[in-house]
Coordinates of C-alpha atoms in Angstrom, one line a residue:
Chain X
X1 CA -47.2 97.4 1.2
X2 CA -46.8 94.3 3.5
X3 CA -43.4 92.7 3.8
X4 CA -42.7 90.5 0.7
X5 CA -42.4 86.8 1.3
X6 CA -40.8 86.2 -2.0
X7 CA -38.1 88.4 -3.4
X8 CA -36.7 87.5 -6.9
X9 CA -33.7 89.7 -7.6
X10 CA -32.1 89.8 -11.1
X11 CA -32.6 86.1 -11.7
X12 CA -31.5 84.6 -15.0
X13 CA -31.7 81.0 -16.0
X14 CA -30.2 79.3 -19.0
X15 CA -30.1 75.7 -20.0
X16 CA -27.3 74.1 -21.9
X17 CA -27.8 71.6 -24.7
X18 CA -24.3 70.3 -25.5
X19 CA -22.4 73.6 -25.6
X20 CA -25.4 75.6 -26.8
X21 CA -26.8 78.1 -24.2
X22 CA -30.6 78.4 -24.2
X23 CA -31.7 81.4 -22.1
X24 CA -35.0 80.8 -20.4
X25 CA -35.4 83.6 -17.9
X26 CA -33.7 87.0 -18.3
X27 CA -33.0 89.2 -15.4
X28 CA -36.3 88.7 -13.6
X29 CA -37.1 90.7 -10.5
X30 CA -40.3 90.2 -8.6
X31 CA -41.7 90.7 -5.1
X32 CA -44.7 88.9 -3.8
X33 CA -46.3 90.0 -0.5
X34 CA -47.4 87.5 2.1
X35 CA -50.9 86.0 1.7
X36 CA -51.0 87.1 -1.9
X37 CA -52.5 85.1 -4.8
X38 CA -50.4 85.6 -7.9
X39 CA -51.0 84.2 -11.4
X40 CA -48.2 83.8 -13.8
X41 CA -49.4 83.8 -17.4
X42 CA -47.6 83.5 -20.7
X43 CA -47.3 81.5 -23.8
X44 CA -45.6 78.0 -23.8
X45 CA -41.9 78.2 -23.5
X46 CA -42.0 81.7 -21.9
X47 CA -40.3 80.4 -18.7
X48 CA -43.3 80.3 -16.3
X49 CA -42.7 76.7 -15.0
X50 CA -39.0 77.4 -14.8
X51 CA -39.6 80.4 -12.6
X52 CA -42.0 78.3 -10.5
X53 CA -39.3 75.5 -10.2
X54 CA -36.8 78.1 -9.1
X55 CA -39.1 79.3 -6.4
X56 CA -39.8 75.7 -5.3
X57 CA -36.0 75.1 -4.9
X58 CA -36.1 72.2 -7.4
X59 CA -34.0 74.1 -9.9
X60 CA -31.1 76.6 -9.4
X61 CA -30.8 80.0 -11.1
X62 CA -27.8 80.7 -13.3
X63 CA -27.5 84.1 -11.6
X64 CA -29.3 86.3 -9.2
X65 CA -30.9 85.8 -5.8
X66 CA -34.1 84.1 -4.7
X67 CA -35.2 84.9 -1.2
X68 CA -38.2 83.1 0.3
X69 CA -39.2 84.3 3.8
X70 CA -35.8 86.1 4.0
X71 CA -33.7 83.0 3.1
X72 CA -31.5 82.9 0.0
X73 CA -32.5 79.4 -1.3
X74 CA -29.9 79.5 -4.2
X75 CA -27.2 79.1 -1.6
X76 CA -28.6 76.0 0.0
X77 CA -27.0 72.5 -0.5
X78 CA -29.1 69.7 -2.1
X79 CA -29.8 68.1 1.3
X80 CA -30.7 71.5 3.0
X81 CA -33.0 72.3 0.0
X82 CA -34.9 69.1 0.4
X83 CA -35.5 69.9 4.1
X84 CA -36.4 73.5 3.2
X85 CA -38.9 72.3 0.6
X86 CA -40.6 70.0 3.0
X87 CA -41.1 72.9 5.5
X88 CA -41.9 75.7 3.1
X89 CA -43.3 74.5 -0.2
X90 CA -46.5 72.9 -1.1
X91 CA -46.7 71.9 -4.8
X92 CA -49.8 71.3 -7.0
X93 CA -49.0 69.8 -10.4
X94 CA -51.0 69.8 -13.7
X95 CA -51.3 66.0 -13.6
X96 CA -51.8 65.8 -9.9
X97 CA -48.8 63.5 -9.4
X98 CA -50.3 61.3 -6.7
X99 CA -48.7 58.0 -5.8
X100 CA -51.0 55.5 -7.5
X101 CA -50.3 52.8 -4.9
X102 CA -51.2 55.0 -2.0
X103 CA -54.7 55.9 -0.8
X104 CA -55.8 59.5 -0.7
X105 CA -55.1 59.5 3.0
X106 CA -51.6 58.1 2.5
X107 CA -50.8 60.6 -0.3
X108 CA -51.8 63.5 1.9
X109 CA -49.8 62.1 4.8
X110 CA -46.5 61.9 2.7
X111 CA -45.2 65.4 3.5
X112 CA -45.9 64.9 7.2
X113 CA -43.6 61.8 7.2
X114 CA -40.8 64.3 7.0
X115 CA -41.8 66.0 10.2
X116 CA -41.6 64.9 13.8
X117 CA -45.3 64.6 14.2
X118 CA -46.7 61.5 15.9
X119 CA -49.0 59.2 14.0
X120 CA -52.0 60.6 15.9
X121 CA -51.0 64.2 15.1
X122 CA -50.5 63.3 11.5
X123 CA -53.9 61.7 11.3
X124 CA -55.5 64.9 12.7
X125 CA -53.7 67.1 10.1
X126 CA -54.5 64.7 7.2
X127 CA -58.2 64.6 8.2
X128 CA -58.3 68.3 8.4
X129 CA -56.7 68.8 5.0
X130 CA -59.0 66.3 3.4
X131 CA -62.0 68.0 5.0
X132 CA -61.0 71.4 3.7
X133 CA -61.0 70.0 0.1
X134 CA -64.2 68.1 0.8
X135 CA -62.9 64.6 0.5
X136 CA -63.1 63.4 4.1
X137 CA -65.2 60.5 2.9
X138 CA -62.7 59.4 0.2
X139 CA -59.7 58.9 2.5
X140 CA -59.4 55.2 1.7
X141 CA -59.8 55.6 -2.1
X142 CA -56.9 55.1 -4.4
X143 CA -56.2 57.7 -7.1
X144 CA -57.6 55.4 -9.8
X145 CA -60.9 55.4 -7.9
X146 CA -61.2 59.2 -8.0
X147 CA -62.1 61.7 -10.8
X148 CA -59.6 64.1 -12.1
X149 CA -61.0 67.0 -10.1
X150 CA -61.0 64.8 -6.9
X151 CA -57.4 63.8 -7.6
X152 CA -56.4 67.4 -7.9
X153 CA -58.2 68.2 -4.6
X154 CA -56.2 65.4 -2.9
X155 CA -53.1 67.0 -4.4
X156 CA -54.1 70.4 -2.9
X157 CA -54.7 68.7 0.5
X158 CA -51.2 67.2 0.2
X159 CA -49.8 70.7 -0.7
X160 CA -51.2 72.4 2.3
X161 CA -51.2 69.6 5.0
X162 CA -47.8 70.7 6.4
X163 CA -48.8 74.4 6.5
X164 CA -46.1 75.6 4.0
X165 CA -45.0 79.1 3.5
X166 CA -45.8 79.0 -0.2
X167 CA -48.3 77.0 -2.3
X168 CA -47.0 76.7 -5.9
X169 CA -49.4 75.4 -8.5
X170 CA -48.3 74.5 -12.0
X171 CA -51.2 74.6 -14.4
X172 CA -53.5 73.1 -11.7
X173 CA -56.5 73.1 -14.0
X174 CA -54.7 72.2 -17.2
X175 CA -56.1 68.7 -17.2
X176 CA -59.6 69.4 -15.9
X177 CA -63.0 70.2 -17.3
X178 CA -64.8 73.5 -16.7
X179 CA -66.7 72.3 -13.7
X180 CA -63.7 70.9 -12.0
X181 CA -61.7 73.9 -12.9
X182 CA -64.2 76.1 -11.1
X183 CA -64.1 73.8 -8.0
X184 CA -60.3 73.9 -7.9
X185 CA -60.0 77.6 -8.3
X186 CA -62.6 78.3 -5.6
X187 CA -60.6 76.0 -3.4
X188 CA -57.3 77.8 -4.0
X189 CA -59.1 81.1 -3.5
X190 CA -60.5 79.9 -0.2
X191 CA -57.0 78.7 0.9
X192 CA -55.8 82.2 0.2
X193 CA -58.6 84.2 1.7
X194 CA -59.6 82.0 4.6
X195 CA -56.3 80.4 5.6
X196 CA -53.9 83.2 4.4
X197 CA -51.9 81.0 2.1
X198 CA -49.5 82.7 -0.3
X199 CA -50.2 81.1 -3.7
X200 CA -48.3 81.4 -6.9
X201 CA -50.0 79.8 -9.9
X202 CA -48.8 79.2 -13.4
X203 CA -51.7 79.0 -15.9
X204 CA -52.7 79.4 -19.5
X205 CA -56.3 79.7 -18.6
X206 CA -57.5 83.3 -18.3
X207 CA -60.6 82.1 -16.5
X208 CA -58.5 80.5 -13.8
X209 CA -56.3 83.6 -13.6
X210 CA -59.3 85.6 -12.7
X211 CA -59.2 84.1 -9.2
X212 CA -55.7 85.6 -8.6
X213 CA -55.2 89.1 -7.1
X214 CA -52.2 89.8 -9.2
X215 CA -51.5 88.6 -12.7
X216 CA -48.0 88.9 -14.2
X217 CA -47.1 87.9 -17.7
X218 CA -43.9 86.3 -18.9
X219 CA -42.9 86.5 -22.5
X220 CA -39.6 85.1 -23.8
X221 CA -38.2 85.0 -20.3
X222 CA -39.0 88.6 -19.5
X223 CA -41.6 89.7 -17.0
X224 CA -44.1 92.4 -17.8
Chain B
X1 CA -38.7 58.1 5.2
X2 CA -40.8 56.9 2.2
X3 CA -43.4 54.5 3.7
X4 CA -42.7 50.8 3.4
X5 CA -46.3 50.4 2.1
X6 CA -45.3 52.4 -1.0
X7 CA -42.5 49.8 -1.7
X8 CA -44.6 46.7 -0.9
X9 CA -47.6 47.8 -2.9
X10 CA -45.4 48.6 -5.9
X11 CA -44.0 45.1 -5.7
X12 CA -47.6 43.7 -5.6
X13 CA -48.8 46.0 -8.3
X14 CA -46.2 44.8 -10.8
X15 CA -47.2 41.2 -10.4
X16 CA -45.6 39.7 -13.4
X17 CA -42.2 41.3 -13.3
X18 CA -42.0 40.9 -9.5
X19 CA -43.1 37.2 -9.7
X20 CA -40.5 36.5 -12.4
X21 CA -37.7 38.1 -10.4
X22 CA -38.8 36.3 -7.3
X23 CA -38.8 33.0 -9.2
X24 CA -35.3 33.6 -10.6
X25 CA -33.9 34.4 -7.1
X26 CA -35.8 31.4 -5.6
X27 CA -34.2 29.0 -8.1
X28 CA -30.7 30.2 -7.1
X29 CA -31.5 30.0 -3.4
X30 CA -32.9 26.5 -4.0
X31 CA -29.7 25.3 -5.5
X32 CA -27.6 27.1 -2.9
X33 CA -29.7 25.6 0.0
X34 CA -29.8 22.2 -1.6
X35 CA -26.0 22.0 -1.8
X36 CA -25.6 23.1 1.8
X37 CA -28.2 20.6 2.8
X38 CA -26.5 17.9 1.0
X39 CA -23.1 18.7 2.5
X40 CA -24.6 19.0 6.0
X41 CA -26.5 15.7 5.5
X42 CA -23.4 13.9 4.5
X43 CA -21.4 15.3 7.4
X44 CA -24.1 14.8 10.0
X45 CA -24.6 11.2 8.8
X46 CA -21.0 10.4 9.4
X47 CA -20.7 12.3 12.6
X48 CA -23.8 10.4 13.9
X49 CA -21.9 7.2 13.1
X50 CA -19.4 7.9 15.8
X51 CA -20.1 7.8 19.5
X52 CA -18.6 10.3 22.0
X53 CA -17.5 7.5 24.5
X54 CA -15.8 5.4 21.9
X55 CA -12.3 5.5 20.6
X56 CA -11.0 4.0 17.4
X57 CA -7.5 2.8 16.6
X58 CA -6.1 2.6 13.1
X59 CA -2.6 2.3 11.7
X60 CA -0.6 5.5 11.8
X61 CA -0.8 7.7 8.7
X62 CA -3.8 5.8 7.3
X63 CA -6.7 8.3 6.9
X64 CA -9.4 5.6 7.1
X65 CA -10.0 2.0 7.9
X66 CA -9.6 1.2 4.1
X67 CA -5.8 1.8 4.2
X68 CA -5.3 0.6 7.8
X69 CA -3.7 -2.7 8.8
X70 CA -3.3 -3.8 12.5
X71 CA -1.5 -7.1 13.2
X72 CA -3.0 -9.4 15.8
X73 CA -0.2 -8.9 18.3
X74 CA -0.7 -5.1 18.3
X75 CA -4.4 -5.5 18.7
X76 CA -3.9 -7.8 21.7
X77 CA -1.6 -5.2 23.4
X78 CA -4.2 -2.4 22.9
X79 CA -7.0 -4.7 24.3
X80 CA -5.2 -4.8 27.6
X81 CA -5.5 -1.1 28.2
X82 CA -7.0 -0.4 31.6
X83 CA -9.1 2.6 30.3
X84 CA -11.4 0.3 28.3
X85 CA -14.8 -0.2 29.8
X86 CA -16.0 -3.6 30.8
X87 CA -19.1 -5.3 29.1
X88 CA -21.9 -7.0 30.9
X89 CA -20.1 -10.4 30.4
X90 CA -17.0 -9.1 32.2
X91 CA -14.9 -8.9 29.1
X92 CA -13.5 -5.6 27.7
X93 CA -16.1 -3.7 25.6
X94 CA -13.7 -3.9 22.6
X95 CA -13.9 -5.1 19.0
X96 CA -11.4 -5.9 16.3
X97 CA -12.9 -5.3 12.9
X98 CA -11.9 -5.6 9.3
X99 CA -13.2 -3.2 6.7
X100 CA -13.3 -4.4 3.1
X101 CA -14.9 -2.8 0.0
X102 CA -16.7 -5.0 -2.4
X103 CA -18.7 -4.2 -5.6
X104 CA -22.4 -4.9 -5.7
X105 CA -25.1 -4.3 -8.2
X106 CA -27.8 -1.8 -7.6
X107 CA -31.2 -3.5 -7.2
X108 CA -33.0 -0.9 -9.3
X109 CA -30.7 0.2 -12.1
X110 CA -28.0 -2.5 -12.1
X111 CA -25.2 0.0 -11.6
X112 CA -22.1 -1.1 -9.7
X113 CA -21.2 0.6 -6.5
X114 CA -18.7 0.0 -3.7
X115 CA -20.2 -1.3 -0.5
X116 CA -18.5 -1.7 2.9
X117 CA -18.3 -5.2 4.4
X118 CA -17.3 -5.1 8.0
X119 CA -16.1 -8.1 9.9
X120 CA -17.4 -7.6 13.4
X121 CA -17.4 -9.3 16.8
X122 CA -20.2 -10.0 19.3
X123 CA -19.3 -6.7 21.0
X124 CA -19.7 -4.5 17.8
X125 CA -23.5 -4.0 18.2
X126 CA -23.2 -3.1 21.9
X127 CA -20.5 -0.5 21.0
X128 CA -22.9 1.2 18.6
X129 CA -25.9 2.2 20.6
X130 CA -27.5 3.9 17.6
X131 CA -27.6 0.6 15.7
X132 CA -30.3 -2.0 16.4
X133 CA -31.4 -5.2 14.7
X134 CA -34.9 -4.4 13.4
X135 CA -35.6 -7.5 11.4
X136 CA -34.4 -11.1 11.5
X137 CA -31.6 -12.1 13.9
X138 CA -27.9 -11.7 14.5
X139 CA -25.4 -13.8 12.5
X140 CA -24.2 -17.0 14.1
X141 CA -20.5 -17.6 14.8
X142 CA -18.7 -19.8 12.3
X143 CA -21.3 -19.4 9.6
X144 CA -21.6 -17.4 6.3
X145 CA -24.4 -15.3 7.7
X146 CA -24.5 -11.5 7.5
X147 CA -26.7 -8.7 8.6
X148 CA -27.3 -5.8 6.2
X149 CA -27.7 -2.1 6.9
X150 CA -31.2 -0.8 6.1
X151 CA -30.0 1.4 3.1
X152 CA -27.9 -1.5 1.6
X153 CA -30.8 -4.0 2.0
X154 CA -33.1 -1.6 0.1
X155 CA -30.8 -0.7 -2.7
X156 CA -28.5 -3.7 -3.5
X157 CA -29.3 -7.0 -5.1
X158 CA -29.0 -10.0 -2.8
X159 CA -28.9 -7.9 0.3
X160 CA -32.5 -8.1 1.4
X161 CA -33.6 -10.3 4.3
X162 CA -33.3 -13.9 3.4
X163 CA -31.5 -13.2 0.2
X164 CA -28.0 -14.4 -0.7
X165 CA -25.1 -12.3 -1.9
X166 CA -21.8 -13.6 -3.3
X167 CA -18.4 -12.0 -2.3
X168 CA -15.1 -13.3 -1.0
X169 CA -15.6 -16.5 -3.1
X170 CA -18.6 -17.5 -0.9
X171 CA -22.4 -17.1 -0.8
X172 CA -23.6 -15.1 2.3
X173 CA -27.1 -15.2 3.5
X174 CA -28.7 -12.1 5.0
X175 CA -30.3 -13.1 8.3
X176 CA -31.0 -9.7 9.8
X177 CA -31.5 -6.0 9.0
X178 CA -29.7 -3.3 10.9
X179 CA -31.2 0.1 11.5
X180 CA -28.4 2.6 12.5
X181 CA -30.7 5.6 12.7
X182 CA -29.5 7.1 9.4
X183 CA -25.8 6.9 10.3
X184 CA -23.0 5.4 8.1
X185 CA -23.6 1.8 9.5
X186 CA -26.9 1.8 7.5
X187 CA -24.7 1.5 4.5
X188 CA -22.6 -1.5 5.6
X189 CA -22.8 -5.4 5.6
X190 CA -21.7 -7.0 8.9
X191 CA -20.6 -10.6 9.4
X192 CA -18.4 -12.7 11.7
X193 CA -14.8 -11.3 11.7
X194 CA -13.2 -14.7 11.6
X195 CA -15.3 -15.8 8.6
X196 CA -14.6 -12.5 6.9
X197 CA -10.8 -12.7 7.5
X198 CA -10.8 -16.2 6.1
X199 CA -13.0 -15.3 3.1
X200 CA -10.9 -12.3 2.2
X201 CA -7.6 -14.0 3.2
X202 CA -6.7 -11.1 5.4
X203 CA -4.7 -12.0 8.5
X204 CA -4.8 -8.4 9.9
X205 CA -7.4 -6.2 11.3
X206 CA -8.5 -2.8 9.9
X207 CA -9.4 -1.1 13.1
X208 CA -10.0 -1.5 16.9
X209 CA -13.0 0.1 18.5
X210 CA -13.6 0.3 22.3
X211 CA -15.7 2.2 24.9
X212 CA -13.8 4.3 27.4
X213 CA -14.8 3.6 31.0
X214 CA -14.1 7.3 31.6
X215 CA -14.2 9.5 28.4
X216 CA -11.8 12.0 30.1
X217 CA -9.1 9.3 30.1
X218 CA -8.9 9.5 26.3
X219 CA -5.9 11.8 26.1
X220 CA -3.8 9.7 28.5
X221 CA -4.7 6.5 26.6
X222 CA -4.0 8.1 23.2
X223 CA -0.6 9.5 24.4
X224 CA 0.4 6.1 25.9
X225 CA -0.5 4.1 22.8
X226 CA 1.0 6.6 20.3
X227 CA 4.2 6.8 22.3
X228 CA 4.6 3.0 22.6
X229 CA 7.3 2.0 20.1
X230 CA 5.6 -1.4 19.5
X231 CA 2.4 0.2 18.3
X232 CA 2.6 2.3 15.1
X233 CA -1.0 3.2 15.7
X234 CA -3.2 6.3 15.9
X235 CA -6.0 6.7 18.4
X236 CA -9.0 9.0 17.6
X237 CA -12.3 9.7 19.2
X238 CA -14.8 7.8 17.1
X239 CA -16.9 10.9 16.4
X240 CA -13.9 12.9 15.2
X241 CA -12.8 10.0 13.0
X242 CA -16.1 9.8 11.2
X243 CA -16.3 13.6 11.0
X244 CA -12.9 13.6 9.3
X245 CA -14.2 11.1 6.7
X246 CA -16.8 13.5 5.5
X247 CA -14.3 16.4 5.1
X248 CA -13.3 15.9 1.4
X249 CA -16.6 14.9 0.0
X250 CA -18.6 17.5 2.0
X251 CA -16.0 20.1 1.3
X252 CA -16.1 19.3 -2.5
X253 CA -19.9 19.4 -2.6
X254 CA -19.9 22.7 -0.7
X255 CA -17.3 24.3 -3.0
X256 CA -18.8 23.1 -6.2
X257 CA -22.3 24.1 -5.0
X258 CA -21.1 27.5 -4.0
X259 CA -19.4 28.1 -7.3
X260 CA -22.5 27.0 -9.2
X261 CA -24.7 29.1 -7.0
X262 CA -22.5 32.2 -7.5
X263 CA -22.7 31.7 -11.3
X264 CA -26.5 31.4 -11.1
X265 CA -26.6 34.3 -8.7
X266 CA -25.0 36.5 -11.3
X267 CA -27.9 35.8 -13.7
X268 CA -30.4 36.4 -10.9
X269 CA -28.7 39.7 -10.1
X270 CA -28.9 40.8 -13.7
X271 CA -32.6 39.8 -13.6
X272 CA -33.2 41.9 -10.4
X273 CA -31.3 44.8 -12.0
X274 CA -33.4 44.8 -15.1
X275 CA -36.6 44.7 -13.0
X276 CA -35.4 47.5 -10.9
X277 CA -34.2 49.7 -13.8
X278 CA -37.7 49.2 -15.3
X279 CA -39.3 50.2 -12.0
X280 CA -37.2 53.3 -11.8
X281 CA -38.0 54.2 -15.5
X282 CA -41.8 53.6 -14.9
X283 CA -41.8 55.7 -11.7
X284 CA -39.6 58.6 -12.8
X285 CA -42.4 61.2 -12.3
X286 CA -43.2 59.7 -8.8
X287 CA -39.5 60.0 -7.9
X288 CA -39.5 63.6 -9.0
X289 CA -42.7 64.3 -7.0
X290 CA -41.3 62.7 -3.9
X291 CA -38.1 64.8 -4.2
X292 CA -40.2 67.9 -4.8
X293 CA -42.2 67.1 -1.6
X294 CA -38.9 67.2 0.3
X295 CA -37.8 63.6 0.4
X296 CA -34.0 63.4 0.2
X297 CA -31.9 61.5 -2.4
X298 CA -31.1 59.0 0.4
X299 CA -34.8 58.3 1.0
X300 CA -35.2 57.5 -2.7
X301 CA -32.1 55.3 -2.7
X302 CA -33.3 53.5 0.3
X303 CA -36.8 52.9 -1.0
X304 CA -35.6 51.3 -4.3
X305 CA -32.9 49.3 -2.5
X306 CA -35.5 48.1 0.0
X307 CA -37.8 47.1 -3.0
X308 CA -35.0 45.1 -4.6
X309 CA -34.1 43.4 -1.3
X310 CA -37.8 42.6 -0.5
X311 CA -38.2 41.0 -3.9
X312 CA -35.1 39.0 -3.3
X313 CA -36.2 38.1 0.3
X314 CA -39.5 36.7 -1.1
X315 CA -37.4 34.7 -3.6
X316 CA -35.2 33.5 -0.8
X317 CA -38.2 32.3 1.3
X318 CA -39.7 30.6 -1.7
X319 CA -36.3 28.9 -2.5
X320 CA -36.0 27.7 1.1
X321 CA -39.5 26.4 1.1
X322 CA -38.8 24.4 -2.0
X323 CA -35.5 23.2 -0.6
X324 CA -37.2 22.1 2.6
X325 CA -39.1 19.5 0.6
X326 CA -35.7 17.8 -0.1
X327 CA -35.5 16.9 3.6
X328 CA -37.7 14.0 2.8
X329 CA -35.3 12.8 0.0
X330 CA -32.7 10.2 0.8
X331 CA -29.9 9.9 -1.6
X332 CA -26.7 7.8 -1.8
X333 CA -23.4 8.7 -3.3
X334 CA -19.8 7.6 -3.1
X335 CA -17.9 9.1 -0.1
X336 CA -14.5 9.8 -1.7
X337 CA -12.7 9.5 1.7
X338 CA -13.7 5.8 2.0
X339 CA -14.6 5.1 -1.7
X340 CA -17.8 3.5 -0.5
X341 CA -21.5 4.2 -1.0
X342 CA -23.1 6.2 1.7
X343 CA -26.9 7.0 2.0
X344 CA -28.0 10.2 3.6
X345 CA -30.8 12.7 3.9
X346 CA -30.6 16.3 2.8
X347 CA -30.6 18.2 6.1
X348 CA -32.0 21.7 6.6
X349 CA -30.6 23.6 9.6
X350 CA -31.4 27.0 10.9
X351 CA -27.9 28.0 9.8
X352 CA -28.6 27.0 6.2
X353 CA -31.9 29.0 6.3
X354 CA -30.1 32.0 7.6
X355 CA -27.3 31.7 5.0
X356 CA -29.7 31.2 2.1
X357 CA -31.8 34.2 3.2
X358 CA -28.7 36.3 3.5
X359 CA -27.5 35.1 0.1
X360 CA -30.9 36.2 -1.4
X361 CA -30.9 39.6 0.3
X362 CA -27.3 40.2 -0.9
X363 CA -28.4 39.3 -4.4
X364 CA -31.2 41.9 -4.1
X365 CA -28.9 44.5 -2.8
X366 CA -26.3 44.1 -5.6
X367 CA -29.1 44.0 -8.2
X368 CA -30.8 47.0 -6.7
X369 CA -27.9 49.3 -6.0
X370 CA -27.3 50.7 -9.5
X371 CA -31.0 51.3 -10.3
X372 CA -31.5 52.9 -6.8
X373 CA -28.5 55.1 -7.3
X374 CA -29.8 56.2 -10.7
X375 CA -33.2 56.9 -9.2
X376 CA -31.7 59.0 -6.4
X377 CA -29.4 61.0 -8.8
X378 CA -32.2 62.1 -11.2
X379 CA -32.7 65.8 -11.5
X380 CA -36.1 66.8 -10.1
X381 CA -37.1 69.0 -13.0
X382 CA -36.3 66.2 -15.5
X383 CA -38.2 63.6 -13.5
X384 CA -41.3 65.8 -13.2
X385 CA -41.3 66.2 -17.0
X386 CA -41.4 62.4 -17.6
X387 CA -44.6 61.0 -19.0

């Protein structure tokens, strides 16, 4: 088995509402090899998005270790985590989460503004990313001028433009029709097979999950 | 760093809230700049009244010519000072003057106001190079003729060319109009000193003004006169003397205006704060997304602070532009140092523009800081869940 890029070791996560503890994830352990495409499935409230957020470093586990490319991200400070995210994580959201006042080009360029790349180099990267998702001709369009599927493709371009270690997708097809769902899934498959991207995708949709190589189920905070 | 275009386009996108906040800030900046322009206009008008080469003598401890009395013998001693320049006729370029306040009626609204009457000599005009006779002629010696400053001629009944005005138990005919280039002399009536002293039954002068042959001899002259036990007098450079006269009024206008501006500014700051809190609430998911992409808390803080300051800057520029139109307005008010009416223009200077813009940006900063801190402190997972 190839060396795992993600190692989740005995991770638990609880939220607190007033003094009431609400356990969300219970003693999760998981290893994901490099260049793998994993789908996390499960009913609502099972902890899928929480696990994805922990892997993205935008939430902290209550206990356990999370190693991404050998680094324990649970031990990083807030500032270090922000920097780590910019270098290692590409995120795709259910509702695309594009900045409405920025063009497709500018949205995709956002993660690169955190790098030391020159304007010219950034342009090259953005154009490449938008070409991969088939939207090279829509660079100057604002999100409101694009369809849902196109917006999600821009979001995918934004997620991969900085060549991150992991692409994390949270219900990437949850807001799309069947045709757009197929387009997005074939795009994610291509990123995995052609460009070797490690993808972890949370989904409800069994049709979308079919594109993944590994499907894991979460139920009541436990992985099966 | 979050691109500035993100900030600017968000301001433009929320046209109504941005425009209302800009308007609020601009009104405050308008008041702030107008007050500074008024105080500067007042000061500059009086400073321009004085000349660098001239010295003025008044009685010791009298702040202005109004309170000053100089007996004839003391005036004659001062006149013999060797530092005084010589006029074209070979006589000292020196004038003894009296300064009296009379009450006249405003030509337009009938309100009473104090007006300066100055008894002058044939050297007075030569000593004031900024003052020229633009209409009519000079008064003739031994007659009840006067010349009127341009502002007085326009605003007070009986002071126009050819008109007659009554004061000092006599009727005086205006035979000339004086243009003193917007300085304090524009707000005075000038007539023959001897006629004025007779009319007002004043056997003493108010001030002595003369040109120094060498301006650097001022200190020696001042020390000699002020040390002379026969002369309880005070010597000042004419420019300084007039600048001192603006101190109380200009200072009061500045302080009052600043206090009013600060009170208004508090309201504008609250307005900016409400706008920015709304902006943060509307863009919670965008904030979460930016943080998830790797932008730091500081980047978020800076972006929202910049937005608040840019809105305020726009308000500042609008306020200054509106205030600039006041430059064409000439107003008159009582100068409390001399108790007399003084006409002046609102004066916009680069310093005022800078201070007003800075004032606006500081308002934006104060109004933006709390919302920006709130935006930067949001938890990413909570922000991403926002609808």
